[in-house]
Coordinates of C-alpha atoms in Angstrom, one line a residue:
M150 CA 0.0 0.0 0.0
L151 CA 1.2 3.5 -0.8
E152 CA 0.3 6.5 1.3
N153 CA 0.5 10.1 0.1
S154 CA -0.7 13.3 1.8
V155 CA -0.7 16.7 0.3
E156 CA -1.3 19.9 2.4
I157 CA -2.4 22.9 0.4
S158 CA -2.0 26.2 2.1
P159 CA -0.9 29.1 -0.1
S160 CA 1.9 31.1 1.5
G161 CA 0.7 34.0 3.6
D162 CA -3.0 33.0 3.3
A163 CA -5.3 31.3 5.7
P164 CA -5.8 27.6 4.8
R165 CA -8.4 27.1 2.1
Q166 CA -11.3 24.7 2.7
G167 CA -14.0 23.1 0.7
H168 CA -14.4 21.7 -2.8
E169 CA -11.6 23.9 -4.3
V170 CA -9.1 22.2 -2.0
I171 CA -10.4 18.8 -2.9
R172 CA -10.2 19.7 -6.6
D173 CA -6.5 20.3 -6.3
Y174 CA -5.9 16.7 -5.3
L175 CA -7.4 15.3 -8.5
K176 CA -4.1 16.2 -10.3
T177 CA -2.2 13.6 -8.2
L178 CA -4.7 10.8 -8.2
D179 CA -5.3 7.9 -10.6
Q180 CA -8.0 5.2 -10.9
S181 CA -6.4 2.9 -8.3
P182 CA -8.5 1.4 -5.5
G183 CA -7.9 2.8 -2.1
V184 CA -9.0 4.7 1.0
Y185 CA -9.2 8.5 1.5
R186 CA -9.3 10.6 4.6
M187 CA -10.8 14.1 4.8
L188 CA -9.2 16.4 7.5
D189 CA -10.2 19.8 8.9
A190 CA -7.9 22.8 9.5
Q191 CA -6.7 21.3 12.8
S192 CA -5.9 17.9 11.0
R193 CA -8.8 16.1 12.7
V194 CA -10.2 13.3 10.6
L195 CA -13.7 14.2 9.4
Y196 CA -14.4 11.2 7.2
V197 CA -12.9 7.9 6.0
G198 CA -14.1 6.4 2.8
K199 CA -13.1 3.7 0.3
A200 CA -13.1 3.8 -3.5
R201 CA -12.9 1.4 -6.4
A202 CA -11.2 4.3 -8.2
L203 CA -9.9 7.1 -6.1
K204 CA -9.9 9.8 -8.7
R205 CA -13.4 9.1 -9.8
R206 CA -14.7 9.0 -6.2
V207 CA -12.9 12.1 -5.0
S208 CA -14.1 14.1 -8.1
N209 CA -17.6 13.8 -6.7
Y210 CA -16.6 15.9 -3.7
A211 CA -15.0 18.5 -5.9
K212 CA -18.4 19.6 -7.3
P213 CA -19.7 22.7 -5.7
S214 CA -23.3 21.5 -5.5
G215 CA -25.6 18.4 -5.6
H216 CA -24.7 17.1 -2.1
S217 CA -26.8 16.3 0.9
P218 CA -26.6 18.7 3.9
R219 CA -24.3 16.3 5.8
I220 CA -21.9 15.9 2.9
A221 CA -22.0 19.6 2.1
R222 CA -21.0 20.4 5.7
M223 CA -18.2 17.8 5.6
I224 CA -16.8 19.2 2.3
S225 CA -16.9 22.8 3.6
E226 CA -14.8 21.8 6.6
T227 CA -12.2 19.8 4.6
A228 CA -8.8 21.5 4.6
S229 CA -6.7 18.6 3.4
M230 CA -6.8 14.9 2.4
M231 CA -4.8 11.8 2.8
F232 CA -4.8 8.7 0.5
L233 CA -3.9 5.1 0.8
T234 CA -3.8 3.0 -2.4
T235 CA -4.4 -0.7 -2.2
R236 CA -4.0 -3.6 -4.5
T237 CA -7.7 -4.6 -4.5
E238 CA -11.1 -3.2 -3.7
T239 CA -11.5 -5.8 -0.9
E240 CA -8.3 -4.5 0.8
A241 CA -9.7 -1.0 0.5
L242 CA -13.0 -2.1 2.2
L243 CA -11.2 -3.8 5.1
L244 CA -8.7 -0.9 5.5
E245 CA -11.6 1.6 5.5
Q246 CA -13.4 -0.2 8.4
N247 CA -10.1 -0.5 10.4
L248 CA -9.5 3.2 10.1
I249 CA -13.1 4.1 11.0
K250 CA -12.9 2.0 14.2
Q251 CA -9.5 3.5 15.1
L252 CA -10.1 7.2 14.2
K253 CA -13.9 7.5 14.9
P254 CA -14.5 10.3 12.3
R255 CA -17.3 12.6 12.9
Y256 CA -19.1 12.1 9.6
N257 CA -18.9 8.3 9.4
V258 CA -21.5 5.8 10.7
L259 CA -19.9 4.5 13.9
L260 CA -20.7 1.2 15.7
R261 CA -20.2 2.2 19.3
D262 CA -20.8 -1.1 21.1
D263 CA -18.5 -3.6 19.5
K264 CA -17.8 -6.2 22.1
S265 CA -16.8 -9.8 21.5
F266 CA -19.4 -12.5 22.1
P267 CA -19.0 -15.6 24.3
N268 CA -18.7 -19.1 23.0
I269 CA -18.9 -22.6 24.6
V270 CA -15.6 -24.5 24.4
I271 CA -15.0 -28.2 25.0
G272 CA -11.3 -28.6 25.7
A273 CA -9.1 -31.1 23.9
A274 CA -5.9 -31.1 26.0
H275 CA -7.2 -33.4 28.7
D276 CA -8.3 -37.0 28.9
F277 CA -11.6 -35.7 30.5
P278 CA -12.3 -32.4 28.7
Q279 CA -13.9 -29.5 30.5
I280 CA -16.9 -27.6 29.1
R281 CA -17.0 -23.9 29.8
K282 CA -17.7 -20.4 28.7
H283 CA -15.0 -18.7 26.5
R284 CA -14.6 -15.2 25.3
G285 CA -11.8 -13.8 23.2
A286 CA -9.2 -15.3 20.8
K287 CA -9.6 -19.0 20.1
T288 CA -6.1 -20.0 21.2
E289 CA -6.9 -23.1 23.2
K290 CA -7.2 -26.5 21.5
G291 CA -10.8 -27.7 21.5
Q292 CA -14.2 -27.4 19.9
Y293 CA -15.8 -24.0 19.9
F294 CA -19.6 -23.4 19.6
G295 CA -21.1 -19.9 19.2
P296 CA -21.3 -17.1 19.2
F297 CA -24.0 -16.7 21.9
A298 CA -25.7 -13.3 22.2
S299 CA -24.9 -12.9 25.9
A300 CA -23.1 -14.5 28.9
G301 CA -26.5 -15.3 30.3
A302 CA -27.4 -17.3 27.2
V303 CA -24.2 -19.3 27.5
N304 CA -24.7 -19.9 31.3
R305 CA -28.2 -21.1 30.8
T306 CA -27.1 -23.5 28.0
L307 CA -24.1 -24.7 30.1
N308 CA -26.4 -25.3 33.1
Q309 CA -28.7 -27.5 31.0
L310 CA -25.9 -29.3 29.2
Q311 CA -24.4 -30.3 32.6
K312 CA -27.8 -31.9 33.5
V313 CA -27.9 -33.8 30.1
F314 CA -24.3 -34.8 29.5
L315 CA -22.8 -34.6 33.0
L316 CA -19.5 -33.0 31.8
R317 CA -17.2 -31.3 34.3
N318 CA -16.7 -27.6 34.4
C319 CA -13.9 -27.5 37.0
S320 CA -10.4 -26.3 36.2
D321 CA -7.6 -28.9 35.6
T322 CA -6.0 -28.0 38.8
T323 CA -9.1 -28.6 40.8
F324 CA -9.7 -31.8 38.9
D325 CA -6.2 -33.1 39.6
S326 CA -6.5 -32.4 43.4
R327 CA -9.9 -34.1 44.0
T328 CA -10.0 -37.2 46.2
R329 CA -13.8 -37.5 46.5
P330 CA -16.7 -36.2 44.3
C331 CA -17.8 -32.6 44.6
L332 CA -21.4 -31.3 45.1
L333 CA -22.0 -31.2 41.4
Y334 CA -21.9 -35.0 41.4
Q335 CA -24.4 -35.1 44.3
I336 CA -26.9 -33.0 42.4
K337 CA -26.4 -35.0 39.2
R338 CA -24.6 -32.3 37.2
C339 CA -21.3 -34.2 36.8
S340 CA -20.3 -37.8 36.3
A341 CA -17.2 -37.4 38.7
P342 CA -14.4 -38.4 36.3
C343 CA -12.0 -36.8 38.8
V344 CA -12.4 -39.9 41.1
G345 CA -12.9 -42.5 38.4
Y346 CA -16.7 -42.9 38.6
I347 CA -16.8 -42.9 34.8
S348 CA -14.3 -44.4 32.3
A349 CA -12.4 -42.3 29.8
S350 CA -14.3 -44.0 26.9
D351 CA -17.8 -43.4 28.4
Y352 CA -16.8 -39.8 29.2
A353 CA -15.6 -39.3 25.6
A354 CA -18.9 -40.6 24.4
S355 CA -20.7 -38.0 26.5
V356 CA -18.4 -35.3 25.1
A357 CA -19.2 -36.4 21.5
D358 CA -22.9 -36.3 22.3
A359 CA -22.6 -32.8 23.7
A360 CA -20.7 -31.7 20.6
R361 CA -23.4 -33.3 18.3
F362 CA -26.1 -31.5 20.2
L363 CA -24.4 -28.2 19.9
R364 CA -24.1 -28.9 16.1
G365 CA -27.8 -29.3 15.9
N366 CA -28.4 -33.1 16.2
S367 CA -30.6 -32.9 19.3
T368 CA -33.4 -35.1 18.0
E369 CA -31.0 -38.0 17.3
I370 CA -29.5 -37.7 20.8
Q371 CA -33.0 -37.5 22.4
E372 CA -34.0 -40.7 20.6
Q373 CA -30.8 -42.4 21.7
L374 CA -31.4 -41.5 25.4
G375 CA -35.0 -42.6 25.1
A376 CA -33.9 -46.0 23.8
Q377 CA -31.4 -46.3 26.7
M378 CA -34.1 -45.4 29.2
A379 CA -36.4 -48.1 27.8
E380 CA -33.6 -50.7 28.0
A381 CA -32.8 -49.7 31.6
A382 CA -36.5 -49.9 32.6
E383 CA -36.9 -53.3 30.9
A384 CA -33.8 -54.6 32.8
M385 CA -35.4 -53.2 36.0
E386 CA -32.5 -50.7 36.5
Y387 CA -34.9 -48.1 37.7
E388 CA -32.4 -45.7 39.2
R389 CA -30.5 -45.5 35.8
A390 CA -33.8 -45.2 34.0
A391 CA -34.8 -42.3 36.2
A392 CA -31.5 -40.6 35.6
L393 CA -31.9 -40.9 31.9
R394 CA -35.5 -39.6 32.2
D395 CA -34.1 -36.5 33.9
R396 CA -31.5 -36.0 31.2
I397 CA -34.2 -36.2 28.5
R398 CA -36.3 -33.6 30.4
A399 CA -33.3 -31.3 30.6
L400 CA -32.6 -31.7 26.9
T401 CA -36.2 -30.9 26.1
Q402 CA -35.9 -27.7 28.2
V403 CA -32.8 -26.7 26.3
Q404 CA -34.6 -27.1 23.0
G405 CA -37.6 -25.1 24.4
T406 CA -35.5 -22.1 25.6
Q407 CA -33.8 -21.7 22.2
G408 CA -36.9 -19.9 20.8
I409 CA -37.3 -20.0 17.0
N410 CA -35.3 -22.9 15.6
P411 CA -35.4 -22.5 11.8
Q412 CA -35.4 -25.6 9.6
T413 CA -33.9 -24.1 6.5
V414 CA -31.2 -21.9 8.0
R415 CA -28.3 -23.9 9.5
E416 CA -25.6 -21.2 10.1
A417 CA -26.4 -17.5 9.6
D418 CA -26.6 -14.1 11.2
I419 CA -29.9 -12.4 10.7
I420 CA -29.3 -8.6 10.6
A421 CA -32.2 -6.1 10.4
L422 CA -32.0 -2.3 10.3
H423 CA -34.7 0.2 11.4
M424 CA -34.2 4.0 11.0
E425 CA -36.4 6.7 12.5
G426 CA -36.0 10.2 13.7
G427 CA -32.3 10.4 12.7
Q428 CA -31.5 7.3 14.8
A429 CA -31.0 3.7 13.9
C430 CA -31.2 0.3 15.5
V431 CA -29.6 -2.9 14.1
Q432 CA -30.8 -6.2 15.5
V433 CA -28.6 -9.2 15.1
F434 CA -29.9 -12.8 15.6
F435 CA -27.3 -15.6 15.7
I436 CA -28.5 -18.9 14.1
R437 CA -26.1 -21.8 14.6
A438 CA -26.8 -25.5 14.0
N439 CA -30.5 -24.7 13.1
Q440 CA -30.8 -23.1 16.6
N441 CA -31.4 -19.6 17.7
W442 CA -28.5 -18.7 20.1
G443 CA -29.9 -15.2 21.0
N444 CA -29.9 -11.7 19.7
H445 CA -28.3 -8.3 20.4
D446 CA -29.2 -4.8 19.4
Y447 CA -26.9 -2.0 18.3
Y448 CA -27.4 1.7 17.9
P449 CA -24.8 3.1 15.4
R450 CA -24.1 6.8 15.4
L451 CA -25.5 8.5 12.3
G452 CA -24.6 11.8 10.7
G453 CA -28.2 12.6 9.7
S454 CA -28.7 11.8 6.0
E455 CA -27.3 8.3 5.4
S456 CA -29.3 5.8 3.4
P457 CA -30.1 2.4 4.8
D458 CA -27.6 0.7 2.5
E459 CA -24.9 3.0 3.7
V460 CA -25.7 2.3 7.3
M461 CA -25.9 -1.5 6.7
E462 CA -22.6 -1.6 4.8
A463 CA -20.8 0.4 7.6
F464 CA -22.3 -1.8 10.3
L465 CA -21.2 -5.0 8.6
G466 CA -17.7 -3.9 8.0
Q467 CA -17.2 -2.8 11.7
F468 CA -19.2 -5.6 13.2
Y469 CA -17.2 -8.4 11.6
D470 CA -13.9 -6.6 12.1
N471 CA -13.1 -8.8 15.2
K472 CA -15.6 -11.7 14.6
E473 CA -15.6 -14.6 12.2
P474 CA -18.6 -14.3 9.7
P475 CA -21.0 -17.2 9.3
R476 CA -21.7 -18.9 6.1
Q477 CA -24.7 -16.7 5.4
V478 CA -25.5 -13.1 6.3
I479 CA -29.2 -12.5 5.9
L480 CA -30.1 -8.8 5.7
S481 CA -33.2 -6.6 5.8
H482 CA -31.7 -4.1 3.3
G483 CA -29.5 -4.7 0.3
L484 CA -26.0 -3.3 -0.2
E485 CA -24.8 -1.3 -3.2
E486 CA -21.7 -3.4 -3.4
A487 CA -22.8 -6.7 -2.0
D488 CA -20.2 -8.6 -4.1
L489 CA -17.4 -6.6 -2.5
M490 CA -18.7 -7.2 1.0
E491 CA -19.0 -10.9 0.3
A492 CA -15.4 -11.0 -0.9
A493 CA -14.2 -9.1 2.2
L494 CA -16.1 -11.3 4.7
G495 CA -15.1 -14.4 2.8
Q496 CA -11.4 -13.3 3.2
K497 CA -11.9 -13.0 7.0
R498 CA -13.7 -16.3 7.2
G499 CA -11.3 -18.2 5.0
G500 CA -14.3 -19.6 3.0
K501 CA -17.4 -18.5 1.0
V502 CA -19.8 -16.1 2.7
E503 CA -23.2 -15.5 1.1
I504 CA -25.2 -12.2 1.6
L505 CA -28.9 -12.6 1.1
V506 CA -31.9 -10.2 1.2
P507 CA -34.8 -12.7 1.1
Q508 CA -38.2 -11.8 -0.2
R509 CA -40.3 -14.9 0.8
G510 CA -40.1 -18.1 2.8
E511 CA -38.6 -18.8 6.2
K512 CA -35.6 -16.6 5.8
A513 CA -37.9 -13.6 5.0
E514 CA -39.9 -14.5 8.2
L515 CA -36.7 -14.5 10.2
V516 CA -35.8 -11.1 8.9
E517 CA -39.3 -9.7 9.6
G518 CA -39.0 -10.9 13.2
A519 CA -35.6 -9.2 13.6
L520 CA -37.0 -6.1 12.0
R521 CA -39.9 -6.0 14.4
N522 CA -37.4 -6.3 17.3
A523 CA -35.3 -3.5 15.9
R524 CA -38.4 -1.2 15.5
E525 CA -39.5 -1.9 19.1
S526 CA -36.0 -1.5 20.5
L527 CA -35.5 1.8 18.8
A528 CA -38.9 3.1 20.1
R529 CA -37.9 2.1 23.7
R530 CA -34.5 3.7 23.3
M531 CA -36.0 7.0 21.9
A532 CA -38.4 7.1 24.9
E533 CA -35.6 6.5 27.3
S534 CA -33.4 9.2 25.6
A535 CA -36.2 11.7 26.0
T536 CA -36.5 10.8 29.7
Q537 CA -32.7 11.0 30.1
A538 CA -32.6 14.4 28.4
K539 CA -35.2 15.7 30.8
L540 CA -33.3 14.4 33.8
L541 CA -30.0 16.0 32.6
R542 CA -31.8 19.4 32.2
G543 CA -33.2 18.9 35.7
L544 CA -29.7 18.2 37.0
A545 CA -28.4 21.4 35.4
D546 CA -31.2 23.4 37.0
A547 CA -30.6 21.8 40.4
F548 CA -26.9 22.5 40.4
G549 CA -26.9 25.8 38.6
L550 CA -25.0 24.5 35.5
D551 CA -24.8 26.4 32.2
G552 CA -26.5 23.6 30.4
A553 CA -27.4 20.0 30.4
P554 CA -24.2 18.0 30.9
A555 CA -23.2 15.7 28.0
R556 CA -20.7 13.8 30.1
I557 CA -20.9 13.2 33.8
E558 CA -18.0 11.4 35.6
V559 CA -18.7 9.9 39.0
Y560 CA -15.8 8.9 41.3
D561 CA -15.7 6.5 44.2
N562 CA -13.0 4.5 46.1
S563 CA -13.2 1.0 47.6
H564 CA -10.9 -0.8 50.1
I565 CA -10.9 -2.7 53.4
Q566 CA -8.9 -0.8 56.0
G567 CA -6.7 0.6 53.1
A568 CA -5.9 -2.9 51.7
H569 CA -6.4 -3.6 47.9
A570 CA -7.5 0.0 47.4
V571 CA -9.0 1.0 44.0
G572 CA -10.5 4.1 42.6
A573 CA -13.4 3.9 40.1
M574 CA -14.8 6.3 37.5
I575 CA -18.1 5.7 35.7
V576 CA -19.5 7.9 32.9
A577 CA -23.0 8.8 32.0
G578 CA -24.6 11.1 29.4
P579 CA -27.6 11.5 27.2
E580 CA -27.6 7.9 26.2
G581 CA -27.3 6.6 29.8
F582 CA -24.3 4.8 31.3
L583 CA -21.3 4.6 28.9
K584 CA -19.7 1.4 30.2
S585 CA -17.0 1.4 27.6
Q586 CA -15.7 4.7 29.2
Y587 CA -15.6 3.3 32.8
R588 CA -12.1 3.2 34.3
K589 CA -10.6 1.7 37.4
F590 CA -7.4 3.0 39.1
N591 CA -5.1 0.8 41.2
I592 CA -4.0 3.1 44.1
R593 CA -0.2 3.3 43.9
G594 CA 0.6 5.8 46.6
D595 CA 3.1 4.2 48.9
D596 CA 3.0 7.2 51.2
L597 CA -0.7 7.1 51.7
T598 CA -2.0 6.3 55.2
P599 CA -4.2 3.1 55.0
G600 CA -7.8 4.3 54.6
D601 CA -6.9 7.8 53.5
D602 CA -9.9 8.5 51.2
F603 CA -8.7 12.1 50.5
G604 CA -5.3 10.9 49.4
M605 CA -6.9 8.2 47.2
M606 CA -9.2 10.7 45.6
K607 CA -6.2 13.0 45.0
E608 CA -4.3 10.3 43.2
V609 CA -7.2 9.2 41.1
L610 CA -8.2 12.8 39.9
T611 CA -4.5 13.8 39.4
R612 CA -3.9 10.8 37.2
R613 CA -7.2 11.2 35.3
F614 CA -6.8 15.0 34.5
Q615 CA -3.0 14.9 34.0
R616 CA -3.7 12.4 31.2
L617 CA -6.5 14.5 29.8
L618 CA -4.3 17.6 29.8
K619 CA -1.5 15.7 28.0
E620 CA -3.7 14.0 25.4
D621 CA -6.2 16.8 24.7
P622 CA -5.0 20.1 26.0
D623 CA -7.2 22.1 23.6
R624 CA -10.3 20.1 24.7
K625 CA -11.2 19.2 21.1
S626 CA -12.6 15.7 22.0
D627 CA -15.7 14.7 24.0
A628 CA -13.5 13.1 26.7
W629 CA -13.7 16.2 29.0
P630 CA -16.4 16.0 31.6
D631 CA -19.1 18.7 32.1
L632 CA -19.7 17.6 35.7
L633 CA -17.9 15.6 38.4
L634 CA -19.9 13.8 41.1
I635 CA -17.8 12.8 44.1
D636 CA -18.9 10.3 46.7
G637 CA -18.3 12.4 49.9
G638 CA -19.1 15.6 51.7
A639 CA -17.4 18.9 52.5
G640 CA -14.0 17.4 53.2
Q641 CA -13.9 15.6 49.9
I642 CA -15.0 18.7 48.0
S643 CA -12.3 20.8 49.6
A644 CA -9.7 18.2 48.6
V645 CA -11.0 18.1 45.1
A646 CA -10.9 21.9 44.8
E647 CA -7.2 21.8 45.9
I648 CA -6.4 19.1 43.4
M649 CA -8.2 20.8 40.5
G650 CA -6.6 24.1 41.4
D651 CA -3.1 22.6 41.4
L652 CA -3.8 21.1 37.9
G653 CA -5.1 24.4 36.6
V654 CA -8.5 23.0 35.7
D655 CA -10.9 25.6 37.1
D656 CA -13.9 25.3 34.7
V657 CA -15.2 21.8 35.4
P658 CA -17.9 21.9 38.1
F659 CA -17.9 19.3 40.8
I660 CA -20.5 18.3 43.4
G661 CA -20.1 16.1 46.5
V662 CA -22.9 13.6 47.2
A663 CA -23.0 12.8 50.9
K664 CA -25.6 10.8 52.9
G665 CA -27.6 12.8 55.4
V666 CA -27.4 12.6 59.1
D667 CA -29.3 9.3 59.3
R668 CA -27.4 7.9 56.3
D669 CA -30.7 7.1 54.6
A670 CA -31.3 7.1 50.8
G671 CA -33.4 10.1 50.1
K672 CA -31.7 12.4 52.6
E673 CA -28.6 13.0 50.6
E674 CA -26.8 16.4 51.0
F675 CA -25.0 18.0 48.1
H676 CA -21.8 20.0 48.6
R677 CA -20.4 22.7 46.4
Y678 CA -17.0 24.3 47.1
G679 CA -17.5 27.6 49.0
A680 CA -21.3 27.2 49.4
R681 CA -23.7 25.8 52.0
P682 CA -24.8 22.2 51.5
F683 CA -28.3 21.7 50.1
A684 CA -30.8 18.9 49.5
L685 CA -33.4 18.0 46.9
K686 CA -37.0 17.0 47.6
R687 CA -37.3 13.4 48.6
N688 CA -39.5 12.6 45.6
D689 CA -37.6 14.6 43.1
P690 CA -36.7 12.5 39.9
V691 CA -33.3 14.2 39.8
L692 CA -32.6 12.9 43.2
Y693 CA -33.4 9.3 42.1
F694 CA -31.2 9.9 39.1
I695 CA -28.2 11.0 41.2
Q696 CA -28.8 8.0 43.5
R697 CA -28.5 5.7 40.4
L698 CA -25.3 7.3 39.4
R699 CA -23.8 7.0 42.8
D700 CA -24.9 3.4 43.2
E701 CA -23.5 2.5 39.9
A702 CA -20.1 4.0 40.8
H703 CA -20.3 2.2 44.1
R704 CA -21.1 -1.1 42.4
F705 CA -18.2 -0.7 39.9
A706 CA -15.7 0.3 42.7
I707 CA -16.6 -2.7 44.8
G708 CA -16.4 -5.0 41.8
A709 CA -12.9 -3.7 41.0
H710 CA -11.9 -4.1 44.6
R711 CA -13.1 -7.7 44.8
D712 CA -11.2 -8.5 41.6
K713 CA -8.0 -7.1 43.0
R714 CA -8.5 -8.8 46.3
S715 CA -9.2 -12.2 44.6
K716 CA -6.1 -11.9 42.5
A717 CA -4.0 -11.1 45.6
I718 CA -5.4 -14.1 47.5
G719 CA -4.6 -16.4 44.6
A720 CA -1.1 -14.9 44.0
T721 CA 2.0 -16.9 44.8
P722 CA 5.7 -16.2 44.8
L723 CA 5.8 -18.1 41.4
D724 CA 4.0 -15.1 39.8
E725 CA 7.2 -13.1 40.3
V726 CA 9.5 -15.6 38.6
P727 CA 10.5 -14.4 35.1
G728 CA 9.1 -16.6 32.4
I729 CA 6.6 -18.4 34.6
G730 CA 3.1 -18.2 33.1
A731 CA -0.1 -20.0 33.9
T732 CA 0.9 -23.3 32.2
R733 CA 4.3 -23.6 34.0
K734 CA 2.7 -22.4 37.2
R735 CA 0.1 -25.2 37.1
A736 CA 2.8 -27.8 36.2
L737 CA 4.9 -26.8 39.2
L738 CA 2.0 -26.7 41.7
A739 CA 0.7 -30.1 40.4
H740 CA 4.2 -31.6 40.9
F741 CA 5.2 -30.1 44.2
G742 CA 1.8 -29.3 45.8
S743 CA 2.5 -25.7 46.8
A744 CA 4.6 -22.6 46.0
K745 CA 6.6 -23.1 49.3
A746 CA 7.6 -26.6 48.2
V747 CA 8.7 -25.2 44.9
S748 CA 10.9 -22.7 46.6
R749 CA 12.5 -25.4 48.7
A750 CA 13.1 -27.8 45.8
D751 CA 16.6 -28.6 44.6
L752 CA 17.7 -28.1 41.0
A753 CA 17.4 -31.8 40.0
D754 CA 13.8 -31.9 41.2
L755 CA 12.9 -28.8 39.3
K756 CA 14.4 -30.2 36.1
A757 CA 12.2 -33.3 36.5
V758 CA 8.9 -31.3 36.2
E759 CA 7.2 -31.9 32.8
G760 CA 7.3 -28.7 30.7
I761 CA 10.2 -27.1 32.7
S762 CA 13.4 -26.9 30.7
D763 CA 16.8 -27.0 32.3
R764 CA 17.3 -23.3 31.8
M765 CA 13.9 -22.5 33.3
A766 CA 14.7 -24.8 36.3
E767 CA 17.9 -22.9 36.8
T768 CA 16.0 -19.5 36.7
I769 CA 13.5 -20.8 39.3
Y770 CA 16.2 -22.1 41.5
A771 CA 18.2 -18.9 41.3
F772 CA 15.1 -16.8 42.1
F773 CA 14.5 -18.6 45.4
H774 CA 18.1 -19.2 46.4
D775 CA 20.2 -16.3 45.2
G776 CA 21.3 -14.2 48.2
A777 CA 19.9 -16.8 50.7

């Protein structure tokens, strides 16, 4: 790929902007495929686009008229452009979506909630494989089934699969250390392979059945279990027959909770788009193995005049950027360049991907169902947005702000007598809680007195705003808050005022939220620096809104503290040894029984551990014995 950027700014004149600037670039372009970026006078990226032929595409922007209001605004703000040529149109499409996700241009359609989805994995590295939830890269050897729309959907399926197939979900370390069956065996959720209650071959058969079920062969498995139950009853093995009956019931329940199970669609994502009032909702249903594995809704950011095919194309490119596409992608709206999108998705999948816009039959019914969900979800979101906007205006009136805040940051600390201290920041705005913007801060101050909440808050705010001042001193981004809510009273607010004064940030308002004299919800007092505390009426909706913000910050802070405490409890001296990761740590603990035993082991014993090389054994030995 070749990149070239030309800045046009006549000497002594202010930088030109608009279609005349764009026209000057046409002299340097040819008909190669590629990606272009439009930048404003401060070199901020306004728009990223792809082109089959760069010169032909860019020439459209050089025309002084004939554009939608959104495109006309974008052109008028353009002061320079950058270009990347690619070998193929498919490369241009993939590069365009990567740049959009990285740069987040103002005039592009943006997918703001782009999380990965969980899968079910059956491991392959153990004689008695574990079945569990997995999220992220598929680096572990095993069979993966998914994606599921949510962790809840995975957990429900795992719960029922345990009842049907009795597969273990414990870690390998726990498995290796068992001397008697755990509670899951007692409640008929596991076949207790850890203590030899099932043979490796019988367990492998259960694993194969679970994999077949997850691939869609549930009817065959149900018939097989039914035949086994009949044989057990005929042989008067009534306890075994009852156990098989319970497994059949559990299997039936799994099938019932999967909702619509299409007969003609084996593997596809059903994607439906509904646009209304300048907003959009995209509903995605995941169909795998002829089973519905849940749905998820998205609300991409629009510029105001995009067509449905533009929104759908932008969504697909960004949605599948970190996900493997299925064999079929079934859409509610067609794409202008469907062949190009098919090629790009096929390249990511490593096989053919078919994009369909069905007009009749079961596929069309599936799309209609997804479209109905998208329409209803957008209606609910618009109603919630209207309520949220009203609450933000009420908040501005209650606290004397200049306008409704677009970004509220709420801070809280959590610790136990100063131990495992963390600070937490949550963010809320017109669209509710912005969970992707949440941040936690591990308190580092060695000179802090245990339990010094003022010192912790000082460290958190100092780190937060020093970074903001470094990354965005001119406040061009939307990362700067319009209001800070601090969990605390007059003392906390005085400390915050000192911190913000030292940082030179004197235009961000902050409010302390303190419980009243009886520490009851509804009697909160609000503290502003240099002013008397005040309260809101007990039934004021703004008060409930602030309570929700404070409770969310408290929940997030406690969760971060528990995570840190759990890691500390599970930590061992082995974590400090260079080159010791999770696999070697497990091998050492399995061989010696404890970290203390590892520290006392001689070099020959360390070298005898499977997976520990001679050099690594020397490193471990030196770590525990040098300077002893």
